[in-house]
Amino acid sequence: MEYFKLIMALIGVLALVFVVFWLMKKLNSHVYMSSGRSLKILERVNIGQDKCLLLISVCGKCMVVGVSPNHTEKLCDLEQTEEEIIGVIENKNGENPSFMDSMKTVMGNMFDKKK
């Protein structure tokens, strides 16, 4: 009889865990980042635990945003549009450029204009 109680308690705990996970998934389904019509996340690069850089396009204008658990900050606005950034860095094979290639091009353009 004790084994039956033990097995039923184990099944109850497992069922409770699955119900909690299912509820969290349903309640947090809209929390994940996604792109809309006027806002697009072009690239995301993790730079540390819980820290990342985002290259985003808002209504065609690009910017770099730094995100951490406690703070989100716009680092810089880019003069190039989404199409210009992708077009300048595009590989000969027609692949999309990596975030690092995009950042090198953008930073190079920024430093050239300051001189």
C-alpha positions as semicolon CSV with decimal commas, in nm:
position;residue;x (nm);y (nm);z (nm)
1;M;0,000;0,000;0,000
2;E;0,291;0,236;0,071
3;Y;0,432;0,178;-0,279
4;F;0,099;0,275;-0,429
5;K;0,094;0,603;-0,233
6;L;0,455;0,672;-0,332
7;I;0,386;0,611;-0,702
8;M;0,070;0,824;-0,694
9;A;0,259;1,109;-0,522
10;L;0,532;1,086;-0,788
11;I;0,276;1,094;-1,069
12;G;0,103;1,391;-0,904
13;V;0,430;1,588;-0,877
14;L;0,523;1,512;-1,239
15;A;0,176;1,617;-1,354
16;L;0,207;1,940;-1,158
17;V;0,547;2,013;-1,318
18;F;0,406;1,959;-1,667
19;V;0,104;2,180;-1,593
20;V;0,330;2,461;-1,464
21;F;0,553;2,440;-1,774
22;W;0,248;2,442;-2,002
23;L;0,101;2,746;-1,823
24;M;0,431;2,935;-1,839
25;K;0,458;2,863;-2,209
26;K;0,105;2,990;-2,272
27;L;0,143;3,300;-2,055
28;N;0,487;3,396;-2,192
29;S;0,420;3,323;-2,558
30;H;0,412;3,694;-2,648
31;V;0,730;3,782;-2,456
32;Y;0,972;3,645;-2,715
33;M;1,130;3,891;-2,961
34;S;0,980;3,898;-3,303
35;S;0,987;4,125;-3,600
36;G;0,690;4,325;-3,716
37;R;0,615;4,531;-4,025
38;S;0,799;4,845;-3,913
39;L;1,050;4,684;-3,673
40;K;1,295;4,418;-3,786
41;I;1,574;4,254;-3,589
42;L;1,842;4,214;-3,853
43;E;2,105;4,047;-3,637
44;R;2,167;3,951;-3,276
45;V;2,508;3,880;-3,123
46;N;2,562;3,763;-2,767
47;I;2,856;3,947;-2,609
48;G;2,834;3,796;-2,263
49;Q;2,602;3,613;-2,031
50;D;2,262;3,785;-2,062
51;K;2,411;4,066;-2,277
52;C;2,371;4,115;-2,649
53;L;2,395;4,363;-2,933
54;L;2,104;4,400;-3,174
55;L;2,118;4,548;-3,522
56;I;1,761;4,660;-3,583
57;S;1,571;4,841;-3,853
58;V;1,286;5,071;-3,749
59;C;1,081;5,202;-4,042
60;G;1,383;5,150;-4,270
61;K;1,633;5,331;-4,044
62;C;1,900;5,113;-3,881
63;M;2,044;5,138;-3,533
64;V;2,255;4,937;-3,289
65;V;2,102;4,858;-2,949
66;G;2,275;4,710;-2,645
67;V;2,060;4,487;-2,424
68;S;2,133;4,359;-2,072
69;P;1,900;4,227;-1,802
70;N;1,877;4,566;-1,629
71;H;1,924;4,810;-1,914
72;T;1,855;4,864;-2,283
73;E;2,033;5,145;-2,463
74;K;2,050;5,273;-2,818
75;L;2,422;5,283;-2,897
76;C;2,413;5,459;-3,231
77;D;2,193;5,551;-3,525
78;L;2,313;5,444;-3,866
79;E;2,278;5,668;-4,167
80;Q;2,245;5,372;-4,400
81;T;1,916;5,199;-4,455
82;E;1,867;4,826;-4,415
83;E;1,903;4,770;-4,788
84;E;2,223;4,976;-4,809
85;I;2,391;4,792;-4,522
86;I;2,304;4,452;-4,663
87;G;2,396;4,557;-5,017
88;V;2,739;4,695;-4,926
89;I;2,850;4,388;-4,734
90;E;2,683;4,119;-4,940
91;N;2,918;3,837;-5,036
92;K;2,976;3,737;-5,397
93;N;2,776;3,421;-5,331
94;G;2,468;3,627;-5,249
95;E;2,469;3,527;-4,881
96;N;2,351;3,764;-4,612
97;P;2,638;3,939;-4,435
98;S;2,730;3,846;-4,080
99;F;2,679;4,090;-3,795
100;M;3,054;4,134;-3,754
101;D;3,093;4,228;-4,123
102;S;2,808;4,477;-4,088
103;M;2,961;4,630;-3,777
104;K;3,304;4,663;-3,942
105;T;3,153;4,841;-4,239
106;V;2,938;5,072;-4,026
107;M;3,217;5,157;-3,783
108;G;3,457;5,217;-4,071
109;N;3,208;5,458;-4,230
110;M;3,154;5,637;-3,898
111;F;3,527;5,688;-3,838
112;D;3,586;5,804;-4,196
113;K;3,316;6,073;-4,161
114;K;3,461;6,205;-3,833
115;K;3,800;6,277;-3,994
